[in-house]
XYZ file of C-alpha atoms in Angstrom:
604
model
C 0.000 0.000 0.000
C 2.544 2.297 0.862
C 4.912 1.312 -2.453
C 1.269 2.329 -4.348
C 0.666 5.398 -2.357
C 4.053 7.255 -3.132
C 4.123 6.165 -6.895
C 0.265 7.632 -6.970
C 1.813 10.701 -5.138
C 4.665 11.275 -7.574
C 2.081 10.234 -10.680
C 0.137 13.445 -9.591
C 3.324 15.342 -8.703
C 4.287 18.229 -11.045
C 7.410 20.458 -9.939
C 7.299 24.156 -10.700
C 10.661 23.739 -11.133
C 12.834 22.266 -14.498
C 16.052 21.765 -13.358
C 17.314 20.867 -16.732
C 15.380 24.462 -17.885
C 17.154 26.062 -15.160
C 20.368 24.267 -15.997
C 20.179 26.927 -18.912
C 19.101 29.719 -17.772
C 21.863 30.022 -15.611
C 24.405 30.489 -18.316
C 23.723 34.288 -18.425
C 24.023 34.612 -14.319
C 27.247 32.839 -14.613
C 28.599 35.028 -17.958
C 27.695 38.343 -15.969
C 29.620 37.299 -12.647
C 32.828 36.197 -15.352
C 32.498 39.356 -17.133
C 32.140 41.148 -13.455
C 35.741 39.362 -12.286
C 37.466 39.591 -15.604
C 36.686 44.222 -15.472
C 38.014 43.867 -11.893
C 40.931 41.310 -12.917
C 43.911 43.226 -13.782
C 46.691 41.714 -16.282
C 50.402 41.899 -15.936
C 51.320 44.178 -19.166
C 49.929 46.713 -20.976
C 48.931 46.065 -24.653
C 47.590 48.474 -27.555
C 43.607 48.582 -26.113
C 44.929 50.344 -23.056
C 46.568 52.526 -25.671
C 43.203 52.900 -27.217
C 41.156 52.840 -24.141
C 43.233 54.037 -21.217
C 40.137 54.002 -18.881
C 41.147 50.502 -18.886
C 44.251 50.691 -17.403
C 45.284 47.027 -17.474
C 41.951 45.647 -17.028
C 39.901 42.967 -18.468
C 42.467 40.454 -17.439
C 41.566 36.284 -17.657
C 39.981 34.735 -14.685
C 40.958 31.312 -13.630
C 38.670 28.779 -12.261
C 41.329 27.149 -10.201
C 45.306 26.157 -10.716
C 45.668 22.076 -11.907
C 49.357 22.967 -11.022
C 50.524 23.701 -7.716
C 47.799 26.011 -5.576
C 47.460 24.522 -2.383
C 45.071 27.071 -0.859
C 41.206 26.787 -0.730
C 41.645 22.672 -1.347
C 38.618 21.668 0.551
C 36.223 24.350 -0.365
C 37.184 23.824 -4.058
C 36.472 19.897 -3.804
C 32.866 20.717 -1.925
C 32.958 22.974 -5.269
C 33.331 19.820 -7.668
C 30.825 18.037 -5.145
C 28.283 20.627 -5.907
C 28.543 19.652 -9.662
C 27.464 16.207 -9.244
C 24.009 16.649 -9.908
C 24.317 18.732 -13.196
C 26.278 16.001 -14.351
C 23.370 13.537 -13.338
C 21.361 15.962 -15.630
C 24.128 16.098 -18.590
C 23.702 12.320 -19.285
C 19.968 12.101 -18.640
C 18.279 10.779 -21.798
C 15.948 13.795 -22.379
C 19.446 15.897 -22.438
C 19.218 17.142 -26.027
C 17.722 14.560 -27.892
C 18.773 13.869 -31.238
C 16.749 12.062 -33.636
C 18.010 8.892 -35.392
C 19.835 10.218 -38.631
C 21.650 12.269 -36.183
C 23.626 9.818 -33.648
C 26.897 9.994 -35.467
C 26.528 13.486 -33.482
C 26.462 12.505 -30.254
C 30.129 13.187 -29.131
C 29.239 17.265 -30.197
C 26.072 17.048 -28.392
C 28.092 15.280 -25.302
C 30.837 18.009 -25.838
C 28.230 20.677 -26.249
C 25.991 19.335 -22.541
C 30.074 19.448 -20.687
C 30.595 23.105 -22.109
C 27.399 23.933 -20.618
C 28.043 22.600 -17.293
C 31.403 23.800 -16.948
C 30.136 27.337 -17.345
C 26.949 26.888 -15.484
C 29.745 25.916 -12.636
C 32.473 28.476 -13.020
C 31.160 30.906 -10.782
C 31.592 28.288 -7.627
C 35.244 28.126 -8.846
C 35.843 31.788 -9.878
C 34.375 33.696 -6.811
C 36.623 31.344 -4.489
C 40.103 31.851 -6.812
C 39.546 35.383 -7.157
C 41.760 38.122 -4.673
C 38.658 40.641 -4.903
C 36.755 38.484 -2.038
C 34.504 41.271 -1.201
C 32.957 40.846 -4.954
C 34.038 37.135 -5.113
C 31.915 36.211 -2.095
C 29.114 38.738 -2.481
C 28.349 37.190 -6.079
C 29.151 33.464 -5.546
C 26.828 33.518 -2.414
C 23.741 34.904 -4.507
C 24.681 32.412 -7.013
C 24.997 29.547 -4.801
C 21.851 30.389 -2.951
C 19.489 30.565 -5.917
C 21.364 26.943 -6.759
C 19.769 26.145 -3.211
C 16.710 27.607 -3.580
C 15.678 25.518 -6.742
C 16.843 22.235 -5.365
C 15.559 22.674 -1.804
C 12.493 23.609 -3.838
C 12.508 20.650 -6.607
C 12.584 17.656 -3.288
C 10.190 19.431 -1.158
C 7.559 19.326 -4.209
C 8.614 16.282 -5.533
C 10.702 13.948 -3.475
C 10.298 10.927 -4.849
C 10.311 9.791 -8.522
C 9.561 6.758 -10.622
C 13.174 5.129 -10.634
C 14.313 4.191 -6.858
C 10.672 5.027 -5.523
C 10.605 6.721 -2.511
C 12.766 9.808 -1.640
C 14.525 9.070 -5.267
C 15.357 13.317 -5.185
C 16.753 13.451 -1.728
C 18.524 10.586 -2.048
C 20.326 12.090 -5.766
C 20.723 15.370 -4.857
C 21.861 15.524 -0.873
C 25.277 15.316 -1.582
C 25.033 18.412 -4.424
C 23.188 20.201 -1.543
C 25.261 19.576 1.450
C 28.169 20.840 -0.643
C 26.741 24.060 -1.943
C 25.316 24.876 2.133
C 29.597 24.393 2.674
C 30.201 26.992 -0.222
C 27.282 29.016 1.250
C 29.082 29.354 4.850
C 32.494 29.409 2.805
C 31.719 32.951 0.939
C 30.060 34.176 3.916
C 33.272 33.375 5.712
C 35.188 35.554 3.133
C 32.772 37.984 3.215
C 33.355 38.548 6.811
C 37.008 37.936 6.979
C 37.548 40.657 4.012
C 35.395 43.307 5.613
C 36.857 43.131 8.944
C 40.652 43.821 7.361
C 39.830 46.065 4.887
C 36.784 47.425 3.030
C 38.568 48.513 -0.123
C 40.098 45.856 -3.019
C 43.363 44.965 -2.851
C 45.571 46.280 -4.821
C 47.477 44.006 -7.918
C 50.580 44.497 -5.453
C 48.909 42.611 -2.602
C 47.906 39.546 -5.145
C 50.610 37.253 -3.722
C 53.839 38.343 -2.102
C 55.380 34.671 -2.135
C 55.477 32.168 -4.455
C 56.259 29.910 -1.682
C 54.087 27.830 0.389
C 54.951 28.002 4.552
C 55.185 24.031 4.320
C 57.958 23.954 1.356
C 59.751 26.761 3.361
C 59.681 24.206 6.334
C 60.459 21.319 4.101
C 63.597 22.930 2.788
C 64.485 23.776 6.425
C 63.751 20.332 7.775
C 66.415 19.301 4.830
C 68.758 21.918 6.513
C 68.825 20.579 9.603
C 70.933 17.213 11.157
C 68.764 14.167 11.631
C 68.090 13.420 14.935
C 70.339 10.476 17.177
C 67.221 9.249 18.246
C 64.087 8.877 16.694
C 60.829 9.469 18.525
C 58.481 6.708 19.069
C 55.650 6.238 16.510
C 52.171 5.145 17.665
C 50.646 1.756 16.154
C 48.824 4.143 13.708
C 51.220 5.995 12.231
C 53.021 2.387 11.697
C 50.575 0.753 10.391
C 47.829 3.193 8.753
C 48.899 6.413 8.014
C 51.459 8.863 8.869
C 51.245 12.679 8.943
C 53.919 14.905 7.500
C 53.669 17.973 8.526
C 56.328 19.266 5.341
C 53.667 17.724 2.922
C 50.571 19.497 1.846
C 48.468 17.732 -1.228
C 47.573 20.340 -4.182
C 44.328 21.114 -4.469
C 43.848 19.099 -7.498
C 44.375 16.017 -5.333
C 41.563 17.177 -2.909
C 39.031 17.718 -5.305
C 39.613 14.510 -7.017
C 39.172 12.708 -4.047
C 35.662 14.878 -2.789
C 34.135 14.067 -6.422
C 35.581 10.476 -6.777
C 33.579 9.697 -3.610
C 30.668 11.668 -4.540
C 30.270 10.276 -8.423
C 31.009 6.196 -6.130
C 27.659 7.097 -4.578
C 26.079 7.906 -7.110
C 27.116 5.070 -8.934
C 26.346 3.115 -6.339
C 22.497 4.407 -6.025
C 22.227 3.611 -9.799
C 23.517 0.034 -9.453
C 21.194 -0.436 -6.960
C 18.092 0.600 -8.760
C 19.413 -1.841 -11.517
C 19.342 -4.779 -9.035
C 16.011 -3.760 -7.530
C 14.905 -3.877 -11.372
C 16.539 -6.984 -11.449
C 15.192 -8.726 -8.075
C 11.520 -7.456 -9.295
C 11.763 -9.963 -12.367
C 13.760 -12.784 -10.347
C 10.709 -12.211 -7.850
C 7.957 -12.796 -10.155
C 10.295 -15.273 -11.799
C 10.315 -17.498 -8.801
C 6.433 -17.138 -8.698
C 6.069 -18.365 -11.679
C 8.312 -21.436 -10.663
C 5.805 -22.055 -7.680
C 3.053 -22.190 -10.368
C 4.920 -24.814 -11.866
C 5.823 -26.811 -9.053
C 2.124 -26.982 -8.164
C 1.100 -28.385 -11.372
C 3.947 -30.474 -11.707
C 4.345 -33.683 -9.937
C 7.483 -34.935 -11.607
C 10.604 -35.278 -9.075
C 13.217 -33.881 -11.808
C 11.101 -30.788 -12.807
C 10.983 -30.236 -8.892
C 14.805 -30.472 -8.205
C 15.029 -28.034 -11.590
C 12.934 -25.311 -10.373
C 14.359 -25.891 -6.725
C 17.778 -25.236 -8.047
C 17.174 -22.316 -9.788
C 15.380 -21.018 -7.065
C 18.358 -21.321 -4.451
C 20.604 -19.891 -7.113
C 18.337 -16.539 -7.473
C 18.133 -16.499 -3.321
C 21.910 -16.696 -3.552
C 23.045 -14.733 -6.188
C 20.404 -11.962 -4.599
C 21.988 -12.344 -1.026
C 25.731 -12.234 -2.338
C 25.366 -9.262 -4.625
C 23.730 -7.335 -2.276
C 26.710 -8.773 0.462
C 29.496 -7.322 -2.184
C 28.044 -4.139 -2.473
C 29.486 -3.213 0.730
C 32.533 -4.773 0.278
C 33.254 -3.089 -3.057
C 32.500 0.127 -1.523
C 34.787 -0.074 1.166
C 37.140 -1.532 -1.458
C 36.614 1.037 -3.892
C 36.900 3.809 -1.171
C 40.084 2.695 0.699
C 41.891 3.094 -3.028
C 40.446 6.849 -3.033
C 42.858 7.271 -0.043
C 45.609 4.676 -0.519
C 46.114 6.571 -4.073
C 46.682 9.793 -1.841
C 48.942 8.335 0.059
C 50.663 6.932 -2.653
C 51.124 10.424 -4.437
C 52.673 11.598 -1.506
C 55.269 8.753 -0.922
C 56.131 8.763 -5.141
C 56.423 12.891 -4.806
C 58.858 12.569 -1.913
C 61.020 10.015 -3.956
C 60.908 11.929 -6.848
C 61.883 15.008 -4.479
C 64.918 13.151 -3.145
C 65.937 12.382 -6.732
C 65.261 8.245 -6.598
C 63.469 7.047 -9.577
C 64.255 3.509 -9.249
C 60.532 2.890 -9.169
C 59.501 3.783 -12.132
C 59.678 1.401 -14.940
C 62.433 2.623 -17.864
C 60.451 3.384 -20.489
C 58.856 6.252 -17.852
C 62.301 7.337 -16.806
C 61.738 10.292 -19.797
C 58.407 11.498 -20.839
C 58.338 13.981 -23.482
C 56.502 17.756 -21.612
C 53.801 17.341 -23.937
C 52.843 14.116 -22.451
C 53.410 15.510 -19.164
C 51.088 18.332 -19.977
C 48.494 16.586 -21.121
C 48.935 14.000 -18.361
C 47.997 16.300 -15.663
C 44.919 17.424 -17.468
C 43.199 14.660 -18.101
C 44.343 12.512 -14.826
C 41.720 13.731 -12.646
C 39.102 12.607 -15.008
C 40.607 9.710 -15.498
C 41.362 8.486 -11.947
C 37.195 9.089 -11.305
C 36.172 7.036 -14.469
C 38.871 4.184 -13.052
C 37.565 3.783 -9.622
C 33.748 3.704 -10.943
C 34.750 0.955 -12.986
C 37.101 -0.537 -10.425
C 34.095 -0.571 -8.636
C 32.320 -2.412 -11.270
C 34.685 -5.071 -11.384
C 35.723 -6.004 -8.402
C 31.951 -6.310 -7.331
C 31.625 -8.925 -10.066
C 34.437 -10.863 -8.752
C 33.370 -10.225 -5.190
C 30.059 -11.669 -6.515
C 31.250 -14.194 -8.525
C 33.803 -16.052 -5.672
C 30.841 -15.009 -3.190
C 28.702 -17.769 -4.583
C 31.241 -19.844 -5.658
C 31.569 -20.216 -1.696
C 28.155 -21.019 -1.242
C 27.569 -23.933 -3.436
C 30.753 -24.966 -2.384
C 30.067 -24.586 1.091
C 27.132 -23.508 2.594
C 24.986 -25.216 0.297
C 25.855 -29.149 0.837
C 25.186 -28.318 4.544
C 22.352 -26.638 4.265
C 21.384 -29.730 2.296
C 22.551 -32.003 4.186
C 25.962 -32.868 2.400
C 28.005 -31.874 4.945
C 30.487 -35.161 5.265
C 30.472 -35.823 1.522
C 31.836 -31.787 1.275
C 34.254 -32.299 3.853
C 35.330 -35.452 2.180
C 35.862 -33.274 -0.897
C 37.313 -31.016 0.557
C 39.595 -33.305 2.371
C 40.559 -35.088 -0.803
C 41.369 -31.513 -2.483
C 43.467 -30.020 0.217
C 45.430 -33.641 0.554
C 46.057 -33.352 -3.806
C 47.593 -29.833 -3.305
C 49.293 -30.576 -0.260
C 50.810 -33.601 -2.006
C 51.915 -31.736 -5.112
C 53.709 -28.897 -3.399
C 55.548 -31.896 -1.433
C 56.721 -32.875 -4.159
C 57.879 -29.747 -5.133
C 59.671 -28.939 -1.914
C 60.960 -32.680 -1.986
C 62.767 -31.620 -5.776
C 64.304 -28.269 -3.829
C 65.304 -30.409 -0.914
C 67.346 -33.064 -3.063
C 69.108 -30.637 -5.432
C 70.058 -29.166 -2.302
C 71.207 -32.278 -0.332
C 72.327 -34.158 -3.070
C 73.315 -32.087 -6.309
C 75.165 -29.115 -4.759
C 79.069 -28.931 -3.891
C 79.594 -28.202 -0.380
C 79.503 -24.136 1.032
C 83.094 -22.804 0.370
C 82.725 -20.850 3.825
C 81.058 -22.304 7.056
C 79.843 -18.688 7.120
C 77.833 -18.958 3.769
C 74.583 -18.927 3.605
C 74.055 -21.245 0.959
C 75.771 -23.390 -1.375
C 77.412 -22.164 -4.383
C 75.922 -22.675 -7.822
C 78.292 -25.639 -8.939
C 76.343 -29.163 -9.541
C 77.666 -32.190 -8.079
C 76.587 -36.090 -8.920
C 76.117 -35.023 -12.099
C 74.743 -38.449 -13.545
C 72.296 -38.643 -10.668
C 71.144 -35.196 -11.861
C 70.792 -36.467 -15.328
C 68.870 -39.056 -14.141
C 66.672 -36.879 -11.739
C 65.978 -34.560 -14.586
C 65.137 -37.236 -16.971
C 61.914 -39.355 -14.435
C 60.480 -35.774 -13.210
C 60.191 -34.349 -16.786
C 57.093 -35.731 -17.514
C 55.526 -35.491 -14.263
C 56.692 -31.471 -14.653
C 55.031 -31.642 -17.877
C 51.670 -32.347 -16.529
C 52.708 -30.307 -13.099
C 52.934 -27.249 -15.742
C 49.376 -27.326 -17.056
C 48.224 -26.792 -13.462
C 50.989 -23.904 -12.899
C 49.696 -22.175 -16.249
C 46.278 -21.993 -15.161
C 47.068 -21.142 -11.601
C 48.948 -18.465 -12.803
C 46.423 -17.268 -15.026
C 43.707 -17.109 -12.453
C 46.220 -15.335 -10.339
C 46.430 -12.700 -12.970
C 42.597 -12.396 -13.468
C 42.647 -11.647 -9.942
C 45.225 -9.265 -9.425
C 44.420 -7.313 -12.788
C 40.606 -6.760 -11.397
C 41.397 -6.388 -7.882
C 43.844 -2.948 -8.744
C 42.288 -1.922 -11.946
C 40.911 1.217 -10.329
C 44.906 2.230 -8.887
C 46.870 3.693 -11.560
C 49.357 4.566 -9.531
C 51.080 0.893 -10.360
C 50.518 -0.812 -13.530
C 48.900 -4.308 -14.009
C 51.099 -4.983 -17.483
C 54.197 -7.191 -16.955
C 57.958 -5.763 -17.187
C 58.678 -4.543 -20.800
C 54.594 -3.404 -21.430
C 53.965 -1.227 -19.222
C 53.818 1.696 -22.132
C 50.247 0.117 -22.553
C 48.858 0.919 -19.421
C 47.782 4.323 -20.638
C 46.532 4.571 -17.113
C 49.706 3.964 -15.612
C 51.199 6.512 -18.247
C 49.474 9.210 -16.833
C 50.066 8.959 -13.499
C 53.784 9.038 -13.840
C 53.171 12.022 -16.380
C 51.223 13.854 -13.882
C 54.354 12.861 -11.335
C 56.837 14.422 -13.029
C 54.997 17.801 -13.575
C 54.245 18.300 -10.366
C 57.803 17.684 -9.814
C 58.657 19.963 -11.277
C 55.947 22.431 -10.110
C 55.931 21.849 -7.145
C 59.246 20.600 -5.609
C 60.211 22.675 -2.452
C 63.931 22.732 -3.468
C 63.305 24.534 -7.111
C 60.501 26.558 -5.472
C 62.630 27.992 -2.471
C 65.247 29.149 -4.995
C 63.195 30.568 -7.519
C 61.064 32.220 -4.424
C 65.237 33.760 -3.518
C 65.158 35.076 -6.950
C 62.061 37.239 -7.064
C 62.683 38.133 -3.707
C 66.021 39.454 -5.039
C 64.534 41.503 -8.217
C 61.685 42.694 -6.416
C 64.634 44.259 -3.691
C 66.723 45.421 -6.922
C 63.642 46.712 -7.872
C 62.084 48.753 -5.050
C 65.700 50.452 -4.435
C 65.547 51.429 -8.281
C 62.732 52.919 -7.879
C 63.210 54.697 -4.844
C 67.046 56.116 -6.518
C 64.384 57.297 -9.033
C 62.220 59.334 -6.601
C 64.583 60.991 -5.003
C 66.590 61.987 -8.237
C 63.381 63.308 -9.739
C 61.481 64.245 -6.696
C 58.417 62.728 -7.997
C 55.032 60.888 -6.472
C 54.744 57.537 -7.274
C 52.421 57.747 -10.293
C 51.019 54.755 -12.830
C 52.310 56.880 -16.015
C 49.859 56.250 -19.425
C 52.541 56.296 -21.815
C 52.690 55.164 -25.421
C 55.602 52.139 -26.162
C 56.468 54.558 -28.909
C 56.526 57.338 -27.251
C 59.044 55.575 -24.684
C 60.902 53.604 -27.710
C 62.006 57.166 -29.382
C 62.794 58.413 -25.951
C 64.792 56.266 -24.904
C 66.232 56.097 -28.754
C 67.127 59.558 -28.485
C 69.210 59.441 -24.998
C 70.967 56.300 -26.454
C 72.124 58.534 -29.779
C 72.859 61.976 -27.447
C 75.135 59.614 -24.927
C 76.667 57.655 -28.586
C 76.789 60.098 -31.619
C 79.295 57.546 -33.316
C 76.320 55.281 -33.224
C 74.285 57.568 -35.689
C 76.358 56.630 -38.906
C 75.711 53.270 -37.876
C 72.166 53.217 -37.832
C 70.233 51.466 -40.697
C 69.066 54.209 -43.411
C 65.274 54.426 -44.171
């Protein structure tokens, strides 16, 4: 009754609210706030429309969403930023997302390409009003965006919160996460709001922008290199031994951080989709095993009995174990989300230290290009990888799941316990006999086809046969029982493969080819792309001495400049003059200091 009463309810339900309508209509909000930052944005030269325009004076400079490369600031509220994306994604690849009729599917990547446009610009305001060093504006126009976001999503569930494809609470249970991140912008820009007031309620100047191109925790890094290792090394906890341990000189990018907050956010909602496939399923299986009862009622015959029973312990089981997996794929899938962070930080800090013994030789150089594009399409990439990680390792779960049952559970339950033991018994004592065997082959080239250790100290004997015709003769007997021993070692290491290959398919952080192919894990390629250039970003060495350098010409600088003022007795002015009008100037002082470089000039 109550299944009935909510699909009646959301029969009758109509929202006042499109989302996918309002999806567009919030491309010309989120052009105004761009063109709003890009007037205030200032860029670092002058060209010929400041020439033409001077009211401009340097403005109309390029906003950026966020940096891919090394920022390090505003992580979490950028990856609550990506969060709040998810469900105009959801809408992206609905099916009534620009439909194209038949003749037109060869068009589908444009349309595709098209729907991402769209929702990257519907979302660059989140990113924009957090990047930008005008907060006052920033957070005044990303929390009226942000809050109309709310408004229409708060207003789509409370109208309509359920739907026709989970049932009940379908909308809350799609678009809580979206929500819950955009309430974390909302308090975030308020935050700024009230953190910029209180300092100062004017915009900062360009000169404020960023004083350092160093981060506090490279500065400490480079110190902590400085400094003599301790004699004795404090006592770690069992945590920090086992699980994970802080560094307090290691900060992951922002990039990182974002990944991380979507990958876990797009695993949900992959998760809620799967299961509305395998309450689809379970609805058919259901009426499937009704019909079965039907049969078995007007049926009498003992095999067609046993048939239908069968089948019907093999839907019970296949129901209970998938639905078993799905929690262990999850926590699967989501302790990869952080082992991969932890595994960028322990690759960055070898690559910092200048060890690249772990990375396979064809990696050793990448060309920039491939480094470039690496980084860009890695976060992308790692998301896609641990939804179908997911994917496959629930399979397998699945798959060895009820392999354990009828193997198992199901004799008992049956009442075949002591012939499955008996089995069982007879398998374990067939393996244990064959690696016997194998030890026993170990044991006698050791005993009896080795020379003696040439050193009591030795640990083993030295590679030199001895008995060599009782060798021959050993070889000779076992090579045909190793013959047949093989086929079982083949397939044993086949399934071994299998295993491994869809139990790390979602880390790309190590490859799953063997040594010599590992160029063909083009997952595996881009991680160690995406490596090297933040290596090279981002390593505290390079970025401590390029931070000296700009410290050094921004010195140089300032005492220039201050020679200048006093010489002149000027105010500090920003002067509107022409490059020509300064290139014949300062033509003109060259030629009055140099008159024998006027016959050298080049004649018009």
């Amino acid at each position: 009754m109550a299944a009935e009463a909510w699909q009646l309810k959301n029969e009758t339900c109509t929202s006042s609210v499109d989302m996918e309508l309002f999806l567009h209509c919030s491309l010309l909000p989120s052009i105004a706030i761009i063109v709003v930052l890009s007037c205030l944005e200032k860029r670092a030269r002058r060209s010929r429309l400041d020439e033409k325009w001077p009211l401009l004076n340097r403005r109309c400079g390029v906003v950026i969403p966020l940096d891919f490369t090394g920022a390090f600031s505003n992580r979490w509220s950028l990856g609550f930023a990506f969060g709040a994306t998810a469900n105009k994604v959801m809408i992206l690849f609905s099916e009534d997302y620009l439909p194209l009729p038949s003749k037109f599917r060869w068009a589908k990547a444009f349309v595709l390409l098209t729907g991402a446009l769209e929702v990257g610009l519907s979302s660059y305001p989140f990113f924009a009003c957090l990047s930008t060093h005008f907060s006052i504006v920033g957070a005044t126009l990303g929390f009226l965006y942000t809050g109309s976001w709310i408004a229409i999503i708060a207003m789509n569930i409370v109208q309509c919160p359920h739907g026709q494809i989970i049932g009940e609470y379908e909308n809350i249970i799609f678009y809580w996460p979206s929500l819950l991140c955009q309430v974390f912008l909302l308090g975030r820009f308020v935050h700024m709001f009230v953190k910029a007031s209180r300092g100062r309620l004017r915009l900062p100047p360009l000169s404020e922008e960023k004083a350092s191109v160093m981060e506090p925790h490279q500065a400490q890094y480079v110190q902590q290199l400085m400094r003599k290792p301790p004699l004795m090394q404090p006592q770690k906890s069992w945590i920090r031994r086992n699980v994970y341990e802080w560094d307090p000189y290691f900060q992951f990018p922002s990039r990182m951080i974002t990944m991380a907050v979507l990958a876990l956010i797009c695993l949900y909602m992959f998760v809620v989709n799967e299961f509305y496939v395998y309450k689809m399923v379970s609805q058919l299986l259901q009426a499937l095993k009704s019909t079965f009862d039907v049969v078995i009622v007007s049926s009498n015959t003992t095999e067609v009995v046993a048939q239908v029973e069968h089948l019907k312990d093999f839907i019970d089981v296949t129901e209970g174990v998938w639905l078993f997996t799905t929690f262990t794929a999850c926590l699967t899938s989501v302790s990869y989300v952080f082992h991969i962070l932890a595994c960028y930080r322990k690759h960055m800090k070898r690559l910092w230290a200048g060890q690249k013994q772990f990375l396979p030789l064809v990696f050793i150089r990448l060309s920039s290009s491939q480094n470039v594009a690496a980084i860009a399409r890695y976060s992308g990439w790692q998301i896609a990888y641990i939804l179908w990680g997911y994917l496959i390792v629930h399979t397998v779960q699945c798959l060895f799941g009820v392999m354990f049952m009828y193997g198992f559970v199901l004799p008992i339950k049956h009442g075949q316990g002591i012939e499955m033991l008996k089995n069982l018994g007879t398998g374990i004592l067939t393996l244990a006999v064959v690696i016997g065997l194998m030890q026993l082959q170990i044991a006698t080239a050791t005993a009896f086809f080795l020379q003696p250790k040439i050193l009591l100290t030795d640990k083993e004997k030295p590679l030199a046969l001895d008995n060599r015709k009782a060798f021959q003769n050993f070889n000779y007997f076992l090579f045909f029982y190793n013959v047949v021993l093989g086929l079982g070692a083949c397939l044993f290491r086949l399934l071994c493969s299998v295993i491994v290959g869809a139990w790390l398919i979602a880390r790309i952080d190590r490859t799953i080819m063997p040594k010599g192919y590992e160029a063909a894990d083009l997952g595996f390629r881009t991680w160690i792309g995406m490596l090297f250039m933040d290596h090279h970003h981002t390593n505290p060495t390079l970025v401590c001495f390029c931070h000296l350098l700009v410290v050094r010409t921004r010195e140089r600088q300032q005492q220039r400049t201050t020679d200048y003022l006093h010489f002149t007795n000027a105010t500090v002015t920003d002067f509107r003059v022409s490059n020509k009008a300064r290139t014949r100037w300062l033509l003109s002082y060259t030629l009055l200091n140099n008159p024998s470089l006027s016959a050298l000039r080049k004649p018009k």
